[in-house]
Amino acid sequence: MTAPTHGPDDPDGLSDRDRAVLAVERQSWSGPGAKERAIRERLGISPTRYYQLLNALLDDRRALEEDPVTVNRLRRVRDARRERR
């Protein structure tokens, strides 16, 4: 699993990119493809890379401290998917 990157000014906190990933997840999306377009345009990465980073963030205590509502919601969704498998 890829570890989130740290910002140069805050070695113990999340990077700007990590915060941006969480911000994308906080939004609601209107239609198919809207989220994927936003990921490419706002973050400059592929949706696959985005989901890799997001999954790593869900296991990072700093992400939980930064945005507990979003991280806990996504952990519940991830856990429910794992249970269905």
C-alpha positions as a printed Julia matrix, in Angstrom:
85×3 Matrix{Float64}:
   0.0     0.0     0.0
   1.29    3.47   -0.81
   1.81    5.78    2.13
   0.4     9.29    1.89
   2.96   11.98    1.24
   3.82   14.6     3.82
   3.92   18.3     3.13
   7.33   19.94    3.5
   6.03   22.46    6.04
   4.19   19.92    8.19
   6.05   16.59    8.41
   3.5    15.19   10.88
   0.4    16.29    8.94
  -1.23   15.51    5.63
   0.05   16.88    2.35
  -1.99   19.29    0.27
  -2.7    16.44   -2.16
  -3.97   14.22    0.67
  -6.28   17.01    1.82
  -7.48   17.5    -1.76
  -8.3    13.78   -2.05
 -10.41   13.99    1.11
 -12.09   17.15   -0.21
 -13.11   15.36   -3.42
 -14.62   12.57   -1.32
 -16.67   15.04    0.74
 -18.51   16.25   -2.35
 -21.56   14.72   -3.95
 -21.51   14.09   -7.68
 -24.35   14.71  -10.12
 -23.84   12.15  -12.83
 -21.69    9.4   -14.25
 -18.16   10.5   -14.96
 -18.37   13.79  -13.04
 -16.19   12.59  -10.18
 -13.63   11.04  -12.51
 -13.41   14.27  -14.53
 -12.94   16.26  -11.32
 -10.18   13.91  -10.19
  -8.28   14.4   -13.44
  -8.86   18.17  -13.6
  -8.36   19.11   -9.93
  -5.73   16.6    -8.89
  -4.04   15.83  -12.19
  -4.03   12.08  -11.52
  -5.93    9.09  -12.86
  -8.98    7.77  -11.01
  -7.06    4.53  -10.36
  -4.26    6.45   -8.62
  -6.84    8.51   -6.73
  -8.46    5.4    -5.29
  -5.05    4.0    -4.33
  -4.26    7.2    -2.44
  -7.71    7.31   -0.87
  -7.48    3.73    0.34
  -4.11    4.45    1.96
  -5.57    7.54    3.62
  -8.34    5.48    5.2
  -5.66    3.65    7.2
  -3.75    6.8     8.15
  -4.43    8.21   11.63
  -3.62   11.72   10.35
  -6.47   11.52    7.84
  -8.8    10.4    10.61
  -7.72   13.38   12.72
  -8.13   15.76    9.76
 -11.58   14.59    8.63
 -13.11   11.98   10.96
 -16.6    12.11    9.42
 -15.42   11.37    5.89
 -12.81    8.8     6.88
 -15.17    6.89    9.17
 -17.92    6.9     6.52
 -15.54    5.54    3.89
 -14.17    2.92    6.29
 -17.72    1.67    6.9
 -18.35    1.46    3.14
 -15.06   -0.37    2.59
 -15.74   -2.8     5.45
 -19.25   -3.53    4.16
 -17.85   -4.32    0.7
 -15.26   -6.65    2.19
 -17.94   -8.5     4.17
 -20.01   -9.06    1.01
 -17.09  -10.78   -0.73
